[in-house]
Coordinates of C-alpha atoms in Angstrom, one line a residue:
X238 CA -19.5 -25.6 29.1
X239 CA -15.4 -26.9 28.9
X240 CA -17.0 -30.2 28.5
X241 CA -19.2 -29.1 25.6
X242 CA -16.8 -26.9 23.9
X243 CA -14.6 -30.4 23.9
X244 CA -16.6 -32.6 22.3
X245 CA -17.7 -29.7 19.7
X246 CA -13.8 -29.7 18.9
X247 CA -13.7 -33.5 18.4
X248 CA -16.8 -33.4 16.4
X249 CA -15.7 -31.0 14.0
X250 CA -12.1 -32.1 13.5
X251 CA -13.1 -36.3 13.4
X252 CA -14.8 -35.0 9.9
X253 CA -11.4 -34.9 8.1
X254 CA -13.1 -34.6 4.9
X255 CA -15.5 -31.5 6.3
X256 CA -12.4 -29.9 8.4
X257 CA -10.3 -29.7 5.2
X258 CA -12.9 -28.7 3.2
X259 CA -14.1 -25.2 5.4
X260 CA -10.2 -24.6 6.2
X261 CA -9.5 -24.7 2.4
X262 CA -12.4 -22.3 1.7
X263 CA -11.3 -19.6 4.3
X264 CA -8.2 -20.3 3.7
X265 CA -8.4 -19.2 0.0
X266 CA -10.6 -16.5 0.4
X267 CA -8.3 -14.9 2.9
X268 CA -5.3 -15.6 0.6
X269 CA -6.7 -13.8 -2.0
X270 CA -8.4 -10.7 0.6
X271 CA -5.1 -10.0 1.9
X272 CA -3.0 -10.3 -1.7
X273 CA -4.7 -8.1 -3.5
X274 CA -5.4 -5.3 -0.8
X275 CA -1.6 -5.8 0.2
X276 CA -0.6 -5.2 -3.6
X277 CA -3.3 -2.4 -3.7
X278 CA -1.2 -0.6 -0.8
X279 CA 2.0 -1.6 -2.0
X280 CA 1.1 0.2 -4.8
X281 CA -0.2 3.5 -3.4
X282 CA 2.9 3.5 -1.2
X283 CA 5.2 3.6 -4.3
X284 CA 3.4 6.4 -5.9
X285 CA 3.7 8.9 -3.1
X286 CA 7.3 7.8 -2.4
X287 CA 8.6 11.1 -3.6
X288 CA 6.2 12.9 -1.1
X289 CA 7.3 10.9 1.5
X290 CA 11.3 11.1 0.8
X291 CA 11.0 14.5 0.8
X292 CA 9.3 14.9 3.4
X293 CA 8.1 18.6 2.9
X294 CA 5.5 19.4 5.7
X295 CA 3.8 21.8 3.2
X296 CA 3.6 21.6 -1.5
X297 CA 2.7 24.3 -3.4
X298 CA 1.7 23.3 -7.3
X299 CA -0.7 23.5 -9.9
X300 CA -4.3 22.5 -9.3
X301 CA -4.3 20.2 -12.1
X302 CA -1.6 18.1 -10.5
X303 CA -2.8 14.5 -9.4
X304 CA 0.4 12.8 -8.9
X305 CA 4.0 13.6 -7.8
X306 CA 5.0 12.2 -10.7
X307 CA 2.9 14.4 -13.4
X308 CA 4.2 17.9 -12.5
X309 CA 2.9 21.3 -13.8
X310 CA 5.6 23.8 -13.9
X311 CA 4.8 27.3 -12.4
X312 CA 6.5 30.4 -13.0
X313 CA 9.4 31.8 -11.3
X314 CA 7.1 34.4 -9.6
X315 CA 5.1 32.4 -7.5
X316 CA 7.8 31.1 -5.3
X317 CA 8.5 34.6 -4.4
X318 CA 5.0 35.6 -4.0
X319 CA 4.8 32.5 -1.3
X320 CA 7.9 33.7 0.1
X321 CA 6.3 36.4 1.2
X322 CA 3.3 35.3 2.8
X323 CA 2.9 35.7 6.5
X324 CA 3.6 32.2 8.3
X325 CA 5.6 30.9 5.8
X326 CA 9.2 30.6 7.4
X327 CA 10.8 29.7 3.9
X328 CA 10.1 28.3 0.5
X329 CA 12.3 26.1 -1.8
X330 CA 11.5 25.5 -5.1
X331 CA 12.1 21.5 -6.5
X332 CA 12.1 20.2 -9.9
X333 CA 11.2 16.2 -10.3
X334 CA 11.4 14.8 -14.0
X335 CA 12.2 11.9 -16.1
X336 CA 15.2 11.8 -18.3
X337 CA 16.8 9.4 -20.9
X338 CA 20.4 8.4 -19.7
X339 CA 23.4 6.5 -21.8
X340 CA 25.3 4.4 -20.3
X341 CA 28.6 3.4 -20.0
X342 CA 27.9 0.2 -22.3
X343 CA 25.7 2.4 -24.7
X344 CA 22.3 1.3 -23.6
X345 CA 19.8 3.6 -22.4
X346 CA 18.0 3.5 -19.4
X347 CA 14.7 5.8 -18.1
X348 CA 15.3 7.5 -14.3
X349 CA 13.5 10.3 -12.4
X350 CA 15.5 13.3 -11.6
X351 CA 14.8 14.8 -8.0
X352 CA 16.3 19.2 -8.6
X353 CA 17.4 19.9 -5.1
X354 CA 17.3 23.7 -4.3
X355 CA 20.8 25.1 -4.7
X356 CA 20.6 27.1 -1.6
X357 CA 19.6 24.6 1.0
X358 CA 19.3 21.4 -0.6
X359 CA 15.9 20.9 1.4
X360 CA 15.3 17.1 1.2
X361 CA 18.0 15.3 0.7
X362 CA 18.4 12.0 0.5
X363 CA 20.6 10.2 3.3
X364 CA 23.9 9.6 2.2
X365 CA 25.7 6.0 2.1
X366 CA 29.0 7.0 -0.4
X367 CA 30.3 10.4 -0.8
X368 CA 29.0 13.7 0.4
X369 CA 25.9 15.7 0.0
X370 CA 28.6 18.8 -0.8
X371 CA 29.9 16.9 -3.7
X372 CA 26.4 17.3 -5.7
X373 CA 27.8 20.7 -6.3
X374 CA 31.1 19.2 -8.1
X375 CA 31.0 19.5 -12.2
X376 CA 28.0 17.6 -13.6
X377 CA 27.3 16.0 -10.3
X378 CA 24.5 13.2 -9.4
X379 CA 23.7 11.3 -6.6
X380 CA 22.0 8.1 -7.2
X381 CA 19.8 6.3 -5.3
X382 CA 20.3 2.6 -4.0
X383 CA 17.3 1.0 -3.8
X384 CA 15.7 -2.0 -6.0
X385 CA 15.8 -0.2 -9.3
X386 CA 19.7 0.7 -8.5
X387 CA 20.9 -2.1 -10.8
X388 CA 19.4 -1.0 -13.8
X389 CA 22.3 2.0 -13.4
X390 CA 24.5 -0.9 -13.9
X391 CA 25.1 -0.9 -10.0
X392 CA 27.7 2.5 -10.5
X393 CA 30.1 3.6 -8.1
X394 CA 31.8 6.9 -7.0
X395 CA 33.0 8.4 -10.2
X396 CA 31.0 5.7 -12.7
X397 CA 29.9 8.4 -15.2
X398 CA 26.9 8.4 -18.1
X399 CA 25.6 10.8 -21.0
X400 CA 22.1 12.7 -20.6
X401 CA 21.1 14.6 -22.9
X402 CA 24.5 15.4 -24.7
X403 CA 25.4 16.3 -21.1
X404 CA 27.9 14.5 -19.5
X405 CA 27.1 13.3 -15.6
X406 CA 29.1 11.9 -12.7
X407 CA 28.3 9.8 -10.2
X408 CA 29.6 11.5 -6.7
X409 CA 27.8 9.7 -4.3
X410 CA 25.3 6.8 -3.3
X411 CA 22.6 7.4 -1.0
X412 CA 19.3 5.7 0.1
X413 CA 15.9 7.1 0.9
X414 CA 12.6 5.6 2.9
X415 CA 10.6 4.4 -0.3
X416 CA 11.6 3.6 -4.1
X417 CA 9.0 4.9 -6.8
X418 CA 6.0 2.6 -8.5
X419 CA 7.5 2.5 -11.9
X420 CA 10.8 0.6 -11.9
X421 CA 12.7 3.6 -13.0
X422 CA 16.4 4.4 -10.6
X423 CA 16.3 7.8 -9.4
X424 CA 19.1 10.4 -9.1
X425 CA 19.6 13.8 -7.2
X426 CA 21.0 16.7 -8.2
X427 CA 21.1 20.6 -8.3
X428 CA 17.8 22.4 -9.2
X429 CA 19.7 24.8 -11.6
X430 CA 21.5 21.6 -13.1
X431 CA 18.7 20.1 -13.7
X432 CA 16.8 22.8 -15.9
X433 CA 19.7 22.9 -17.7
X434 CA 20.4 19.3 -18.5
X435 CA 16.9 18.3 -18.8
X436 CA 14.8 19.6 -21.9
X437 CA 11.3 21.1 -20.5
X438 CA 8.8 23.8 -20.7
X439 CA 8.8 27.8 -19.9
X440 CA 7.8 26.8 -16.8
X441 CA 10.4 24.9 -14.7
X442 CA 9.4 24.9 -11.0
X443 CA 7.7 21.6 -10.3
X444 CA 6.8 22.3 -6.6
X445 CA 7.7 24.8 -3.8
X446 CA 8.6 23.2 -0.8
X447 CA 7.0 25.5 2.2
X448 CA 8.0 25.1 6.0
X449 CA 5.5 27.4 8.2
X450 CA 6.6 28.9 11.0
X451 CA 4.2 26.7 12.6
X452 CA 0.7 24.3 12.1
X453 CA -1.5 26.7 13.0
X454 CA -0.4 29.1 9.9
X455 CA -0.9 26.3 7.3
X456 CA -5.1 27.3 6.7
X457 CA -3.2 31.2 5.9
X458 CA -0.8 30.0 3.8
X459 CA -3.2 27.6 1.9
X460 CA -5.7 30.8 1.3
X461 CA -3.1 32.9 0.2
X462 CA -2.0 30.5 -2.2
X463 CA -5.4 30.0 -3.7
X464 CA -5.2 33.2 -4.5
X465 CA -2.6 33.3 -6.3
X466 CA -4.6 30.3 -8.4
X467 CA -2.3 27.3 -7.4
X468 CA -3.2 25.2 -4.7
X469 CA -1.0 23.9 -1.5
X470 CA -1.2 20.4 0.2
X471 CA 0.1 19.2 3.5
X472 CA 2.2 15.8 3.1
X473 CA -0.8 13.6 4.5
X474 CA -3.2 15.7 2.2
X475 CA -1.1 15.1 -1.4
X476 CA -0.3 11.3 -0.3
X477 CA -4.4 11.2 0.0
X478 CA -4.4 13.1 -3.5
X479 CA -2.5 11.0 -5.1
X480 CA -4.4 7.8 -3.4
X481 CA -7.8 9.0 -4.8
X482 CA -6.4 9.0 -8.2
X483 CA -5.1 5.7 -8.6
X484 CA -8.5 4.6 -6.5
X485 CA -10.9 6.3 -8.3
X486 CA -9.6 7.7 -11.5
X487 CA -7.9 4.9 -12.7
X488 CA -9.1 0.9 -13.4
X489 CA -7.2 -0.1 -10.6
X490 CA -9.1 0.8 -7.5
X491 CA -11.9 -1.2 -9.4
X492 CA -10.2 -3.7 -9.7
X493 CA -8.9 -4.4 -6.5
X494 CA -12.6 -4.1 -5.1
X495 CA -13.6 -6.7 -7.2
X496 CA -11.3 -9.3 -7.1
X497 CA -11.7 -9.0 -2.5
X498 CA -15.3 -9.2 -3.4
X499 CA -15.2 -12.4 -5.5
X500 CA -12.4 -13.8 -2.7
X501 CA -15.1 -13.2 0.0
X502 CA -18.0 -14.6 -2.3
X503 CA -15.9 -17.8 -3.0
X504 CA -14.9 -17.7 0.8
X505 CA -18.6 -17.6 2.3
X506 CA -20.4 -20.1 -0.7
X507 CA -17.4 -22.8 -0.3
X508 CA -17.3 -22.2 3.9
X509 CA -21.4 -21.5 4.6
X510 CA -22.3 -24.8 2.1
X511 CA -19.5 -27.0 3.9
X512 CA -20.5 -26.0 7.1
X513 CA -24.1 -26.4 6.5
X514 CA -23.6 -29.9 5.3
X515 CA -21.3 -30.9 8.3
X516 CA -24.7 -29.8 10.3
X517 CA -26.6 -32.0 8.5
X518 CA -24.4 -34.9 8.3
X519 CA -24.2 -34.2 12.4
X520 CA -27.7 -34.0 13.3
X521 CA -28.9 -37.2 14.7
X522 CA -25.9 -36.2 17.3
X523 CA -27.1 -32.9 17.9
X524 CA -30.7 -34.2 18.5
X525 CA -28.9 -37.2 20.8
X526 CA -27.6 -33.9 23.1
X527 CA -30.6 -32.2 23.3
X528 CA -32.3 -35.3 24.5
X529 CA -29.6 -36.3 27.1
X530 CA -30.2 -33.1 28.7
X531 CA -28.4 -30.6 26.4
X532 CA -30.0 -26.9 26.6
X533 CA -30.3 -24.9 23.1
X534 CA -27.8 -22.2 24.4
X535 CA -25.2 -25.1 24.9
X536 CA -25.9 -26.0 21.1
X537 CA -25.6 -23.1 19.5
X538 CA -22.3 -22.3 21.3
X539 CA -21.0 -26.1 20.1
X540 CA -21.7 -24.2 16.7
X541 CA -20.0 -21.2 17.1
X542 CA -17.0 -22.6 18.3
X543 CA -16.8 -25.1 15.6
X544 CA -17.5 -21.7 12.7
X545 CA -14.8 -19.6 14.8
X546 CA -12.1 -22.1 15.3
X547 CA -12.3 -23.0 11.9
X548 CA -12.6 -19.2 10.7
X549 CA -9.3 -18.2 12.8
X550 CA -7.1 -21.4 11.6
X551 CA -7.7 -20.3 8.1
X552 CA -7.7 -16.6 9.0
X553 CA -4.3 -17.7 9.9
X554 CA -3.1 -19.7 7.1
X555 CA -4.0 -17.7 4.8
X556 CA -1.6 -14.6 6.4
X557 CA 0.8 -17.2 6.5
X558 CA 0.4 -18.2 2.7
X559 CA 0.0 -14.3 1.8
X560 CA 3.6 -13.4 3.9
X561 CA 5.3 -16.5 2.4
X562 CA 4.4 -15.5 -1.7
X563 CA 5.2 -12.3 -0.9
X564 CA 8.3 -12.9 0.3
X565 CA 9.1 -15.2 -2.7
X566 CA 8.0 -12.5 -5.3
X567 CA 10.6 -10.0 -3.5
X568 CA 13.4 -12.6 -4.0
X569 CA 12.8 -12.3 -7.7
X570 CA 11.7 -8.6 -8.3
X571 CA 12.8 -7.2 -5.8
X572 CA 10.5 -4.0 -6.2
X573 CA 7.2 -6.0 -5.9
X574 CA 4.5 -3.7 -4.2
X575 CA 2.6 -5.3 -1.8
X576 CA 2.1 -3.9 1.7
X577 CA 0.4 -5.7 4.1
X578 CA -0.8 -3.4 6.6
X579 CA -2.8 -3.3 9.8
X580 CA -5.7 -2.0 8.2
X581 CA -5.9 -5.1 5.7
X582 CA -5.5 -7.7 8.0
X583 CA -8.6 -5.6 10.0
X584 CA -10.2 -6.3 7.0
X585 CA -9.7 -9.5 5.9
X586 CA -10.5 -10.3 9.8
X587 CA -13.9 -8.4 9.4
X588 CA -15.0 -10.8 6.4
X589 CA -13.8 -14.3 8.1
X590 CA -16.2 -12.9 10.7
X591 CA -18.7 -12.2 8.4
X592 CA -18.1 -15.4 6.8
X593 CA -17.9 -17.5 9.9
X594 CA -21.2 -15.4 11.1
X595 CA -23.3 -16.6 8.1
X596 CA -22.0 -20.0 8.3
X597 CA -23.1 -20.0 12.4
X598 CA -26.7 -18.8 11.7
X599 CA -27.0 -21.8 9.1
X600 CA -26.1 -24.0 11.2
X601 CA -27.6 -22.9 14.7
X602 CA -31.0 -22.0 12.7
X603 CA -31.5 -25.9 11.5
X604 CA -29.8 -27.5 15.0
X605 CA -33.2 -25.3 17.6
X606 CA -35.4 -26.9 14.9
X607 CA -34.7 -30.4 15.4
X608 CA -36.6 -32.6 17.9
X609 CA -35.0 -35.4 19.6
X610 CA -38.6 -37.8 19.2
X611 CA -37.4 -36.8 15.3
X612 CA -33.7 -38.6 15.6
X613 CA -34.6 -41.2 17.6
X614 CA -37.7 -42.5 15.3
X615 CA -35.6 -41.6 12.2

């Protein structure tokens, strides 16, 4: 079978022409598979990057609420009416918002404003200059270096700005696991500073932040909120939320489907033809085995070979390709989302196979049929 196996190798890599031809095909398709599910998660990463940063095990909001970023504020009482509920060990409230700011050089920039609760500061980011104490100096703010930090005009410990006719003060840097999905910087202060800086509605409270005593009182605290006609997600649960909304509510999810459907049409029409040809073009030497002694079973794995080595090199490149433009977008925007994870590889893998599997049953399905008397008279 080595022996077989070998010449099947040479056979399918002395057709330069052929060779190039499938690895291009897979090669592409893959390319484009694993780019556009990669930007896909990139992006659903960034959009729950305030859920994940705080890291709250369980958020209490409005039912309306799709995103982290589209809060519906709730009155005051509801944070004490979940303080109260058996299993809940406490309950912070947090306020997350977008505000105008001004500059030291007078131009105006867009952020998000993370309201830590006064009383513990529950979810705080992790501090690189400064204190976390000093958030409670005189129109204090703690921004956030991570790829949008520049757009602050990359301030330092005491670097100060305008928002809303309120003056604010840089008193520390820190950094947190993810930055958001829509380019804006983000800065941390006080919940009660917040309210009062930033204009919004009756209703202030954006979330409530609940640690239970333990796992097995979450389904109790979740009923008891219902109740009270909000609703409360675990972390996994709002990062799934929010997923579903940008999959199925939005254009994107969509989109993203389509374009790793045309990448794996293009893949199998460019690969499956190719191959199919190369079988062709290959026959009277396939019909030469089979009259020198070569069994069908040894044939068909000559075939499969050839379709899986030629599936896994451009399974291959094609990771290679994805890692390397990725990496090149990063050095110029330095937010790009694109994730690649295990689960797109997984899939990208499960449509080479697919791809290489259509390709093989071409090929084997024309090689049982031919006849050596056939070659030989041809």
């Amino acid at each position: 079978m080595k022996g077989i196996l070998r010449l099947a190798f040479k056979l399918l890599v002395n057709d330069n022409a052929k060779f190039t031809a499938l690895l291009v095909g897979i090669t592409f398709a893959v390319f484009l598979m694993i780019e556009m599910t990669s930007l896909f998660a990139g992006i659903l990463d960034k959009a729950s990057a305030t859920v994940t940063n705080i890291g709250a095990k369980v958020w209490v909001m409005d039912p309306a609420v799709q995103t982290v970023a589209n809060s519906i504020g709730m009155p005051d009482y509801v944070i004490d009416a979940v303080r109260s509920i058996d299993g809940v060990k406490y309950a912070v409230p947090l306020y997350s918002g977008a505000a105008l700011l001004k500059l030291g050089d007078g131009t105006y920039q867009a952020v998000t404003v993370i309201g830590l609760d006064d009383a513990t500061l529950y979810g705080w980011p992790t501090m690189l200059e400064g204190r976390i104490e000093d958030i409670f100096a005189e129109n204090g703010f703690i921004a956030i270096r991570d790829s949008e930090f520049r757009k602050l005009e990359n301030p330092k410990l005491g670097t100060d700005f305008e928002l809303n006719d309120h003056r604010g003060v840089v008193v520390g840097i820190a950094s947190v696991p993810s930055s958001g999905l829509f380019g804006t910087p983000t800065l941390y202060t006080t919940y009660n500073r917040a309210i009062q800086y930033i204009p919004s509605t009756r209703f202030t409270t954006s979330y409530i932040l609940v640690e239970p005593k333990s796992a097995a009182d979450i389904p109790h605290i979740k009923e008891q909120v219902q109740a009270l006609g909000y609703v409360a997600y675990t972390r996994t649960e709002f990062m799934q939320r929010i997923s579903d909304f940008y999959k199925y509510q939005t254009g994107l999810g969509t989109n993203i489907l389509l374009m790793t459907v045309i990448s794996f049409v293009v893949g199998l029409s460019i690969s499956g033809q190719t191959f199919y040809t190369f079988i062709l073009e290959n026959l009277d030497k396939f019909g030469a085995l089979k009259a020198i002694g070569a069994k069908s079973h040894e044939l068909v794995a000559m075939i499969l070979f050839q379709a899986t080595f030629t599936a896994l090199t451009g399974y291959g490149i094609g990771i290679g390709l994805c890692v390397g433009s990725i990496s090149l977008a990063r050095l110029r925007i330095p937010d790009y989302a694109a994730l690649i994870t295990y689960r797109n590889l997984a899939t990208a893998f499960a449509m080479v196979v697919a791809i290489a599997g259509v390709s093989s049953y071409l090929g084997v399905r024309r090689v049982l049929r031919i006849e050596p008397f056939d070659i030989f008279r041809g």
